[in-house]
Tab-separated table of C-alpha atoms in Angstrom:
chain	number	residue	atom	x	y	z
H	18	UNK	CA	-26.597	17.686	16.353
H	19	UNK	CA	-30.321	17.689	15.333
H	20	UNK	CA	-32.708	17.646	18.284
H	21	UNK	CA	-36.222	16.324	17.666
H	22	UNK	CA	-39.316	16.481	19.844
H	23	UNK	CA	-40.802	12.995	19.745
H	24	UNK	CA	-43.286	10.599	21.252
H	25	UNK	CA	-42.219	7.030	21.915
H	26	UNK	CA	-43.683	3.684	22.880
H	27	UNK	CA	-42.623	0.059	23.201
H	28	UNK	CA	-43.985	-3.049	21.425
H	29	UNK	CA	-45.312	-4.314	24.779
H	30	UNK	CA	-47.450	-1.166	25.257
H	31	UNK	CA	-47.916	0.402	21.808
H	32	UNK	CA	-50.867	2.540	22.902
H	33	UNK	CA	-48.989	4.042	25.846
H	34	UNK	CA	-46.904	6.900	24.433
H	35	UNK	CA	-44.505	9.246	26.203
H	36	UNK	CA	-42.952	12.586	25.190
H	37	UNK	CA	-39.209	12.916	24.840
H	38	UNK	CA	-36.329	14.166	22.710
H	39	UNK	CA	-34.187	12.364	20.150
H	40	UNK	CA	-30.613	13.540	19.525
H	41	UNK	CA	-29.241	12.532	16.109
H	42	UNK	CA	-25.451	12.617	15.840
H	43	UNK	CA	-23.551	12.543	12.518
H	44	UNK	CA	-21.123	9.958	13.904
H	45	UNK	CA	-24.010	7.620	14.795
H	46	UNK	CA	-23.895	8.250	18.548
H	47	UNK	CA	-27.614	8.866	19.048
H	48	UNK	CA	-29.449	9.570	22.325
H	49	UNK	CA	-33.007	9.280	23.626
H	50	UNK	CA	-33.944	11.594	26.497
H	51	UNK	CA	-37.167	11.737	28.528
H	52	UNK	CA	-38.592	12.568	31.945
H	53	UNK	CA	-39.062	9.427	34.039
H	54	UNK	CA	-41.676	10.896	36.369
H	55	UNK	CA	-44.592	8.486	36.524
H	56	UNK	CA	-42.808	5.992	34.229
H	57	UNK	CA	-43.334	2.585	35.829
H	58	UNK	CA	-41.375	0.296	33.499
H	59	UNK	CA	-37.659	-0.515	33.584
H	60	UNK	CA	-35.648	2.539	32.520
H	61	UNK	CA	-32.191	0.899	32.535
H	62	UNK	CA	-32.565	-0.859	29.201
H	63	UNK	CA	-35.067	-0.926	26.332
H	64	UNK	CA	-34.604	-3.723	23.761
H	65	UNK	CA	-36.616	-1.690	21.234
H	66	UNK	CA	-38.374	1.687	21.203
H	67	UNK	CA	-40.751	2.985	18.531
H	68	UNK	CA	-40.434	6.751	17.966
H	69	UNK	CA	-42.388	9.304	15.911
H	70	UNK	CA	-41.043	12.836	15.336
H	71	UNK	CA	-43.755	15.356	16.170
H	72	UNK	CA	-42.863	17.945	13.526
H	73	UNK	CA	-42.073	15.724	10.520
H	74	UNK	CA	-43.995	12.540	11.359
H	75	UNK	CA	-40.920	10.437	10.490
H	76	UNK	CA	-40.807	7.068	12.273
H	77	UNK	CA	-37.706	5.634	13.955
H	78	UNK	CA	-36.959	2.244	15.470
H	79	UNK	CA	-34.393	2.411	18.281
H	80	UNK	CA	-32.658	-0.844	19.239
H	81	UNK	CA	-30.599	-1.584	22.366
H	82	UNK	CA	-31.235	1.619	24.317
H	83	UNK	CA	-29.262	1.520	27.568
H	84	UNK	CA	-28.935	3.993	30.429
H	85	UNK	CA	-26.113	6.453	29.870
H	86	UNK	CA	-26.896	9.390	32.125
H	87	UNK	CA	-29.411	10.301	34.835
H	88	UNK	CA	-29.954	13.761	36.323
H	89	UNK	CA	-32.827	13.923	38.793
H	90	UNK	CA	-35.739	12.580	36.725
H	91	UNK	CA	-34.167	13.217	33.307
H	92	UNK	CA	-33.046	9.950	31.721
H	93	UNK	CA	-30.652	9.724	28.777
H	94	UNK	CA	-30.273	6.433	26.891
H	95	UNK	CA	-27.578	5.607	24.341
H	96	UNK	CA	-28.808	3.919	21.155
H	97	UNK	CA	-26.882	1.052	19.567
H	98	UNK	CA	-28.940	0.765	16.356
H	99	UNK	CA	-31.345	3.223	14.741
H	100	UNK	CA	-33.629	2.508	11.782
H	101	UNK	CA	-35.155	5.454	9.926
H	102	UNK	CA	-38.515	4.625	8.365
H	103	UNK	CA	-41.581	2.592	9.197
H	104	UNK	CA	-41.348	0.791	12.541
H	105	UNK	CA	-39.444	-2.445	11.969
H	106	UNK	CA	-40.360	-5.916	13.248
H	107	UNK	CA	-38.013	-8.338	15.022
H	108	UNK	CA	-34.790	-9.151	13.228
H	109	UNK	CA	-35.921	-12.695	12.308
H	110	UNK	CA	-39.284	-11.707	10.742
H	111	UNK	CA	-39.367	-12.073	6.904
H	112	UNK	CA	-40.303	-8.537	5.913
H	113	UNK	CA	-37.760	-7.148	3.452
H	114	UNK	CA	-36.796	-7.879	-0.133
H	115	UNK	CA	-33.314	-6.408	-0.238
H	116	UNK	CA	-30.418	-4.622	1.378
H	117	UNK	CA	-27.947	-2.139	-0.093
H	118	UNK	CA	-24.797	-0.637	1.346
H	119	UNK	CA	-22.076	1.860	0.560
H	120	UNK	CA	-18.719	0.361	1.519
H	121	UNK	CA	-15.288	1.931	1.678
H	122	UNK	CA	-12.801	0.652	-0.911
H	123	UNK	CA	-15.683	-0.564	-3.122
H	124	UNK	CA	-15.157	2.200	-5.700
H	125	UNK	CA	-11.433	1.462	-5.967
H	126	UNK	CA	-12.077	-2.271	-6.204
H	127	UNK	CA	-14.726	-1.976	-8.947
H	128	UNK	CA	-12.309	0.411	-10.706
H	129	UNK	CA	-14.830	2.117	-12.992
H	130	UNK	CA	-14.842	5.913	-13.392
H	131	UNK	CA	-18.266	7.132	-14.595
H	132	UNK	CA	-17.060	10.567	-15.722
H	133	UNK	CA	-14.077	12.325	-17.277
H	134	UNK	CA	-12.947	15.917	-16.998
H	135	UNK	CA	-10.746	18.424	-18.794
H	136	UNK	CA	-9.081	21.426	-17.208
H	137	UNK	CA	-7.518	24.422	-18.909
H	138	UNK	CA	-6.714	28.001	-18.014
H	139	UNK	CA	-9.912	29.193	-19.689
H	140	UNK	CA	-12.480	26.537	-18.788
H	141	UNK	CA	-13.268	23.199	-17.228
H	142	UNK	CA	-15.557	20.535	-18.655
H	143	UNK	CA	-16.985	17.273	-17.328
H	144	UNK	CA	-18.424	14.415	-19.381
H	145	UNK	CA	-20.448	11.633	-17.802
H	146	UNK	CA	-19.883	8.031	-18.876
H	147	UNK	CA	-22.104	4.938	-18.580
H	148	UNK	CA	-22.496	3.627	-15.054
H	149	UNK	CA	-21.317	0.161	-14.005
H	150	UNK	CA	-23.880	-2.492	-13.081
H	151	UNK	CA	-23.118	-6.181	-12.724
H	152	UNK	CA	-25.344	-8.862	-11.197
H	153	UNK	CA	-24.182	-12.214	-9.796
H	154	UNK	CA	-26.275	-15.149	-8.601
H	155	UNK	CA	-25.874	-16.085	-4.933
H	156	UNK	CA	-28.446	-18.860	-5.309
H	157	UNK	CA	-31.676	-19.495	-7.228
H	158	UNK	CA	-33.608	-16.825	-5.315
H	159	UNK	CA	-30.941	-14.278	-4.328
H	160	UNK	CA	-28.738	-11.954	-6.377
H	161	UNK	CA	-25.738	-9.736	-5.666
H	162	UNK	CA	-25.435	-6.510	-7.666
H	163	UNK	CA	-22.455	-4.140	-7.806
H	164	UNK	CA	-23.044	-0.588	-8.998
H	165	UNK	CA	-20.940	2.507	-9.693
H	166	UNK	CA	-22.391	5.770	-10.999
H	167	UNK	CA	-21.675	9.488	-11.288
H	168	UNK	CA	-23.034	11.587	-8.443
H	169	UNK	CA	-23.312	15.330	-9.057
H	170	UNK	CA	-24.857	18.371	-7.438
H	171	UNK	CA	-24.877	22.072	-8.220
H	172	UNK	CA	-24.860	24.810	-5.616
H	173	UNK	CA	-24.321	28.529	-6.214
H	174	UNK	CA	-21.291	28.712	-8.523
H	175	UNK	CA	-19.962	25.271	-7.670
H	176	UNK	CA	-20.508	21.921	-9.366
H	177	UNK	CA	-19.544	18.717	-7.553
H	178	UNK	CA	-18.963	15.446	-9.421
H	179	UNK	CA	-18.031	12.254	-7.577
H	180	UNK	CA	-18.018	8.488	-7.993
H	181	UNK	CA	-20.530	6.584	-5.875
H	182	UNK	CA	-20.687	2.813	-5.471
H	183	UNK	CA	-22.861	0.338	-3.645
H	184	UNK	CA	-23.549	-3.351	-3.254
H	185	UNK	CA	-27.158	-4.489	-3.471
H	186	UNK	CA	-28.578	-7.876	-2.456
H	187	UNK	CA	-32.148	-8.830	-3.415
H	188	UNK	CA	-34.319	-11.885	-2.766
H	189	UNK	CA	-37.397	-13.150	-4.602
H	190	UNK	CA	-39.116	-14.111	-1.360
H	191	UNK	CA	-39.494	-11.927	1.773
H	192	UNK	CA	-36.360	-12.145	3.904
H	193	UNK	CA	-35.531	-11.195	7.466
H	194	UNK	CA	-33.218	-8.370	8.448
H	195	UNK	CA	-30.849	-10.946	9.930
H	196	UNK	CA	-30.650	-13.011	6.750
H	197	UNK	CA	-29.983	-9.991	4.538
H	198	UNK	CA	-27.379	-8.652	6.938
H	199	UNK	CA	-25.612	-12.038	6.958
H	200	UNK	CA	-25.514	-11.977	3.144
H	201	UNK	CA	-23.955	-8.511	3.266
H	202	UNK	CA	-21.371	-9.407	5.927
H	203	UNK	CA	-20.432	-12.447	3.857
H	204	UNK	CA	-19.755	-10.138	0.913
H	205	UNK	CA	-17.505	-7.948	3.082
H	206	UNK	CA	-15.508	-11.032	4.051
H	207	UNK	CA	-15.188	-12.054	0.409
H	208	UNK	CA	-14.087	-8.556	-0.626
H	209	UNK	CA	-11.462	-8.547	2.153
H	210	UNK	CA	-9.543	-11.203	0.181
H	211	UNK	CA	-8.823	-8.561	-2.446
H	212	UNK	CA	-8.005	-5.666	-0.089
H	213	UNK	CA	-5.306	-5.134	2.501
H	214	UNK	CA	-7.881	-4.277	5.164
H	215	UNK	CA	-11.390	-5.393	6.051
H	216	UNK	CA	-13.896	-3.069	4.291
H	217	UNK	CA	-16.292	-1.103	6.474
H	218	UNK	CA	-19.926	-0.118	5.973
H	219	UNK	CA	-20.595	3.594	5.479
H	220	UNK	CA	-24.324	3.501	4.743
H	221	UNK	CA	-26.911	0.733	5.059
H	222	UNK	CA	-30.463	0.685	3.661
H	223	UNK	CA	-33.154	-2.009	3.796
H	224	UNK	CA	-35.849	-2.242	1.117
H	225	UNK	CA	-39.358	-3.443	2.013
H	226	UNK	CA	-41.740	-5.405	-0.178
H	227	UNK	CA	-43.570	-2.094	-0.822
H	228	UNK	CA	-40.295	-0.487	-2.033
H	229	UNK	CA	-39.964	1.707	1.052
H	230	UNK	CA	-36.424	2.382	2.260
H	231	UNK	CA	-35.314	2.006	5.871
H	232	UNK	CA	-31.859	3.387	6.677
H	233	UNK	CA	-29.929	1.731	9.515
H	234	UNK	CA	-27.415	3.797	11.490
H	235	UNK	CA	-24.896	2.410	13.982
H	236	UNK	CA	-21.856	3.903	15.756
H	237	UNK	CA	-19.642	1.348	14.002
H	238	UNK	CA	-20.382	2.928	10.604
H	239	UNK	CA	-17.299	5.153	10.681
H	240	UNK	CA	-16.264	6.662	7.405
H	241	UNK	CA	-12.682	5.920	6.423
H	242	UNK	CA	-11.691	7.069	2.934
H	243	UNK	CA	-10.545	4.129	0.855
H	244	UNK	CA	-7.015	4.462	-0.479
H	245	UNK	CA	-5.999	3.055	-3.856
H	246	UNK	CA	-3.161	1.000	-2.370
H	247	UNK	CA	-5.666	-0.792	-0.120
H	248	UNK	CA	-6.869	-2.671	-3.203
H	249	UNK	CA	-4.732	-5.683	-4.090
H	250	UNK	CA	-6.548	-6.613	-7.286
H	251	UNK	CA	-9.497	-4.966	-9.028
H	252	UNK	CA	-12.783	-6.546	-10.065
H	253	UNK	CA	-12.044	-6.211	-13.785
H	254	UNK	CA	-8.989	-8.449	-13.277
H	255	UNK	CA	-11.220	-11.064	-11.615
H	256	UNK	CA	-14.208	-10.755	-13.919
H	257	UNK	CA	-13.905	-14.130	-15.658
H	258	UNK	CA	-13.637	-15.948	-12.297
H	259	UNK	CA	-15.869	-13.882	-10.022
H	260	UNK	CA	-19.333	-15.288	-10.924
H	261	UNK	CA	-18.218	-18.832	-10.093
H	262	UNK	CA	-16.451	-17.605	-6.939
H	263	UNK	CA	-19.640	-15.918	-5.677
H	264	UNK	CA	-21.692	-19.077	-6.171
H	265	UNK	CA	-19.096	-21.345	-4.530
H	266	UNK	CA	-18.508	-18.960	-1.648
H	267	UNK	CA	-22.127	-18.291	-0.714
H	268	UNK	CA	-22.925	-21.994	-0.922
H	269	UNK	CA	-20.764	-22.459	2.208
H	270	UNK	CA	-20.607	-18.899	3.560
H	271	UNK	CA	-21.329	-19.999	7.141
H	272	UNK	CA	-18.310	-22.317	7.114
H	273	UNK	CA	-16.053	-19.636	5.651
H	274	UNK	CA	-17.190	-17.119	8.283
H	275	UNK	CA	-15.433	-19.098	11.045
H	276	UNK	CA	-12.122	-18.791	9.217
H	277	UNK	CA	-12.606	-15.146	8.208
H	278	UNK	CA	-13.452	-14.077	11.750
H	279	UNK	CA	-10.144	-15.490	13.006
H	280	UNK	CA	-8.238	-14.047	10.050
H	281	UNK	CA	-9.642	-10.546	10.504
H	282	UNK	CA	-9.174	-10.697	14.264
H	283	UNK	CA	-5.496	-11.448	13.686
H	284	UNK	CA	-5.190	-8.291	11.563
H	285	UNK	CA	-6.784	-6.098	14.241
H	286	UNK	CA	-4.881	-7.600	17.169
H	287	UNK	CA	-1.882	-5.476	18.127
H	288	UNK	CA	-0.174	-8.245	20.127
H	289	UNK	CA	1.917	-10.351	17.729
H	290	UNK	CA	1.723	-13.507	19.866
H	291	UNK	CA	-2.090	-13.432	20.097
H	292	UNK	CA	-2.338	-12.571	16.411
H	293	UNK	CA	-0.199	-15.629	15.646
H	294	UNK	CA	-2.543	-17.872	17.641
H	295	UNK	CA	-5.511	-16.414	15.724
H	296	UNK	CA	-3.902	-17.230	12.377
H	297	UNK	CA	-2.767	-20.759	13.207
H	298	UNK	CA	-6.229	-21.479	14.611
H	299	UNK	CA	-7.721	-20.163	11.355
H	300	UNK	CA	-5.530	-22.609	9.413
H	301	UNK	CA	-6.589	-25.492	11.655
H	302	UNK	CA	-10.287	-24.579	11.377
H	303	UNK	CA	-10.025	-24.290	7.583
H	304	UNK	CA	-8.401	-27.711	7.293
H	305	UNK	CA	-10.923	-29.394	9.614
H	306	UNK	CA	-13.830	-27.717	7.803
H	307	UNK	CA	-12.887	-28.142	4.151
H	308	UNK	CA	-10.067	-30.675	3.737
H	309	UNK	CA	-10.568	-33.484	6.268
H	310	UNK	CA	-12.495	-35.835	3.965
H	311	UNK	CA	-10.251	-35.150	0.975
H	312	UNK	CA	-7.058	-35.632	2.985
H	313	UNK	CA	-8.017	-38.785	4.890
H	314	UNK	CA	-5.542	-40.912	2.920
H	315	UNK	CA	-2.779	-38.315	3.274
H	316	UNK	CA	-2.695	-37.740	7.009
H	317	UNK	CA	-0.920	-40.953	8.016
H	318	UNK	CA	1.805	-40.675	5.333
H	319	UNK	CA	2.280	-37.032	6.345
H	320	UNK	CA	2.511	-38.087	9.995
H	321	UNK	CA	5.156	-40.680	9.107
H	322	UNK	CA	7.082	-37.973	7.257
H	323	UNK	CA	6.876	-35.720	10.330
H	324	UNK	CA	8.301	-38.566	12.453
H	325	UNK	CA	11.065	-39.251	9.924
H	326	UNK	CA	12.038	-35.565	9.913
H	327	UNK	CA	11.838	-35.521	13.741
H	328	UNK	CA	9.158	-32.837	13.751
H	329	UNK	CA	7.066	-35.110	15.993
H	330	UNK	CA	8.036	-38.186	17.995
H	331	UNK	CA	5.290	-40.678	17.210
H	332	UNK	CA	1.775	-41.139	15.852
H	333	UNK	CA	-0.388	-39.303	18.335
H	334	UNK	CA	-3.530	-37.243	17.921
H	335	UNK	CA	-1.923	-34.292	19.696
H	336	UNK	CA	0.453	-33.836	16.744
H	337	UNK	CA	-2.296	-33.744	14.095
H	338	UNK	CA	-1.971	-29.981	13.620
H	339	UNK	CA	1.597	-30.431	12.353
H	340	UNK	CA	0.278	-32.616	9.519
H	341	UNK	CA	-2.479	-30.078	8.845
H	342	UNK	CA	0.077	-27.291	8.482
H	343	UNK	CA	2.147	-29.457	6.158
H	344	UNK	CA	-0.867	-30.345	4.004
H	345	UNK	CA	-1.816	-26.660	3.646
H	346	UNK	CA	1.750	-25.729	2.686
H	347	UNK	CA	1.752	-28.520	0.101
H	348	UNK	CA	-1.556	-27.148	-1.227
H	349	UNK	CA	0.086	-23.803	-2.096
H	350	UNK	CA	3.449	-25.153	-3.316
H	351	UNK	CA	2.663	-24.148	-6.937
H	352	UNK	CA	2.301	-20.474	-5.970
H	353	UNK	CA	5.561	-18.586	-6.565
H	354	UNK	CA	4.981	-16.368	-3.519
H	355	UNK	CA	5.408	-19.344	-1.169
H	356	UNK	CA	8.186	-20.923	-3.225
H	357	UNK	CA	10.224	-17.795	-2.470
H	358	UNK	CA	9.218	-17.165	1.155
H	359	UNK	CA	8.535	-20.658	2.522
H	360	UNK	CA	10.506	-23.059	0.298
H	361	UNK	CA	11.110	-25.643	3.059
H	362	UNK	CA	7.731	-26.935	4.257
H	363	UNK	CA	9.275	-29.175	6.929
H	364	UNK	CA	11.256	-26.303	8.468
H	365	UNK	CA	8.168	-24.092	8.341
H	366	UNK	CA	6.014	-26.717	10.069
H	367	UNK	CA	8.636	-27.290	12.769
H	368	UNK	CA	8.718	-23.580	13.656
H	369	UNK	CA	4.932	-23.267	13.412
H	370	UNK	CA	4.448	-26.192	15.799
H	371	UNK	CA	7.093	-25.018	18.286
H	372	UNK	CA	5.825	-21.443	18.271
H	373	UNK	CA	2.189	-22.540	18.542
H	374	UNK	CA	3.028	-24.623	21.606
H	375	UNK	CA	5.193	-21.918	23.181
H	376	UNK	CA	2.721	-19.052	22.827
H	377	UNK	CA	-0.181	-21.268	23.934
H	378	UNK	CA	1.392	-23.038	26.941
H	379	UNK	CA	4.864	-21.444	27.270
H	380	UNK	CA	6.148	-24.999	27.260
H	381	UNK	CA	9.577	-25.324	25.640
H	382	UNK	CA	9.742	-28.254	23.219
H	383	UNK	CA	13.458	-27.697	22.723
H	384	UNK	CA	13.144	-26.326	19.196
H	385	UNK	CA	13.464	-22.957	17.523
H	386	UNK	CA	10.536	-20.538	17.778
H	387	UNK	CA	9.742	-17.197	16.169
H	388	UNK	CA	10.320	-14.290	18.535
H	389	UNK	CA	7.551	-11.671	18.923
H	390	UNK	CA	9.581	-9.323	16.703
H	391	UNK	CA	9.900	-11.991	14.013
H	392	UNK	CA	6.183	-12.720	14.251
H	393	UNK	CA	5.445	-9.283	12.775
H	394	UNK	CA	6.184	-10.521	9.267
H	395	UNK	CA	5.586	-14.241	9.910
H	396	UNK	CA	1.995	-13.342	10.777
H	397	UNK	CA	1.685	-11.512	7.481
H	398	UNK	CA	3.067	-14.530	5.633
H	399	UNK	CA	0.610	-16.868	7.368
H	400	UNK	CA	-2.308	-14.518	6.702
H	401	UNK	CA	-1.306	-14.869	3.068
H	402	UNK	CA	-1.442	-18.648	3.511
H	403	UNK	CA	-4.996	-18.428	4.891
H	404	UNK	CA	-6.053	-16.222	1.978
H	405	UNK	CA	-4.369	-18.533	-0.520
H	406	UNK	CA	-6.052	-21.745	0.640
H	407	UNK	CA	-9.442	-19.985	0.665
H	408	UNK	CA	-8.908	-18.677	-2.872
H	409	UNK	CA	-7.789	-22.120	-4.061
H	410	UNK	CA	-10.977	-23.557	-2.564
H	411	UNK	CA	-12.902	-20.900	-4.525
H	412	UNK	CA	-11.183	-22.120	-7.710
H	413	UNK	CA	-9.054	-19.034	-8.409
H	414	UNK	CA	-5.926	-19.820	-10.499
H	415	UNK	CA	-2.567	-19.824	-8.719
H	416	UNK	CA	-1.170	-17.101	-10.982
H	417	UNK	CA	-3.940	-14.707	-9.870
H	418	UNK	CA	-3.495	-15.670	-6.207
H	419	UNK	CA	0.221	-14.975	-6.555
H	420	UNK	CA	-0.535	-11.485	-7.872
H	421	UNK	CA	-2.802	-10.746	-4.880
H	422	UNK	CA	-0.226	-11.944	-2.349
H	423	UNK	CA	2.645	-10.028	-3.944
H	424	UNK	CA	0.594	-6.827	-3.926
H	425	UNK	CA	0.053	-7.292	-0.191
H	426	UNK	CA	3.661	-8.185	0.616
H	427	UNK	CA	5.486	-4.925	-0.049
H	428	UNK	CA	7.602	-3.783	2.938
H	429	UNK	CA	6.479	-6.682	5.150
H	430	UNK	CA	9.111	-9.279	4.439
H	431	UNK	CA	12.139	-7.615	5.948
H	432	UNK	CA	13.969	-8.959	8.963
H	433	UNK	CA	13.018	-6.513	11.733
H	434	UNK	CA	15.442	-8.145	14.158
H	435	UNK	CA	18.427	-7.355	11.899
H	436	UNK	CA	17.493	-3.752	11.107
H	437	UNK	CA	19.694	-1.490	13.317
H	438	UNK	CA	17.192	1.358	12.935
H	439	UNK	CA	14.253	-0.654	14.301
H	440	UNK	CA	13.186	-0.915	17.941
H	441	UNK	CA	12.908	-4.657	17.258
H	442	UNK	CA	16.646	-4.841	16.503
H	443	UNK	CA	18.627	-7.513	18.364
H	444	UNK	CA	22.324	-6.759	18.792
H	445	UNK	CA	23.881	-10.205	18.355
H	446	UNK	CA	27.307	-9.093	19.624
H	447	UNK	CA	25.800	-7.651	22.787
H	448	UNK	CA	23.855	-10.840	23.489
H	449	UNK	CA	26.974	-12.980	22.996
H	450	UNK	CA	28.901	-10.904	25.520
């Protein structure tokens, strides 16, 4: 853990500097330590601290520094965000022209190897290939660039060759740190449609108007090696559709974020019942956000169908979600994945409604619900439904959507309750006795 002698100040009193020490941790758990003797300001929390290393002269901006440890007059503060480079302004100030990030699973998704190698008993050889660079328009003033290149270094008798990838977002006009970060997070959400897990940031750099680089470090930037089976479909298989998808998606990225946040929360939640509520809420939010105007003439006929099939009792606003579920299932009826796994939309809606009511209010409507054990793979099916309706909205063909969903379905659609080797197994004979 590097330990630096530093001086620090705050934006409120930039001329008033204090000596201290900065601990830099490889995992992003950084610390600021100083002697509080004679320090008159609040020492429990610093919104921002400007730091200069005495030996190197490197500047750091420390954000959200909160009290972690106190021994006599020695104060130690934990740092939530650290920016290496020139002292940064507030997050909303237009100051930067771009942001770039290294993201796990990006290399596998781009699927471009920038070098080849040959091995034999006598020798080994490596040949570099052209790098991959592709630029997409987010809007008239902002671009998204994907890059993959060959990284190599030589040390002693060892040569290291590796594939490196990054996503780069640039604007023509000065942009704030918040705006650029929102663009990047939106890309992560979009990429998550093509991976089995939400991608994570490994490295984050901001570019100023003067072409200086400011690296941001946070504890949440945990490196997790991307595995090939995390990728459901590669960029080269999407290439003819992806430019239009980027434009459509970023045009309404704020609306999509509401749905993605619920979808990703459902994946991280370990409680099947809560995860189910996340997913069904995501479906409801998607329908209310994107399909209400287009489905205005369909809702009443769908409601009448629900009454005819005895899914609901009468036309009431409280049953509107049942018609929303039905409309979304009808939207994906041309995708083979759902034809096989949810062929009866009415039956699916009935169980969705009953289970939604039960796990929300624990109020028995008298119908069949999915047990927590069954929800393990029902949740996966419904996450596929959320992904599918988003991809349809982004104009991706059903045959491509079907390929993505099938790649994500392996091993999930087995009946856990009927597997005698599973802890979720229900012994029907024992329950009947």
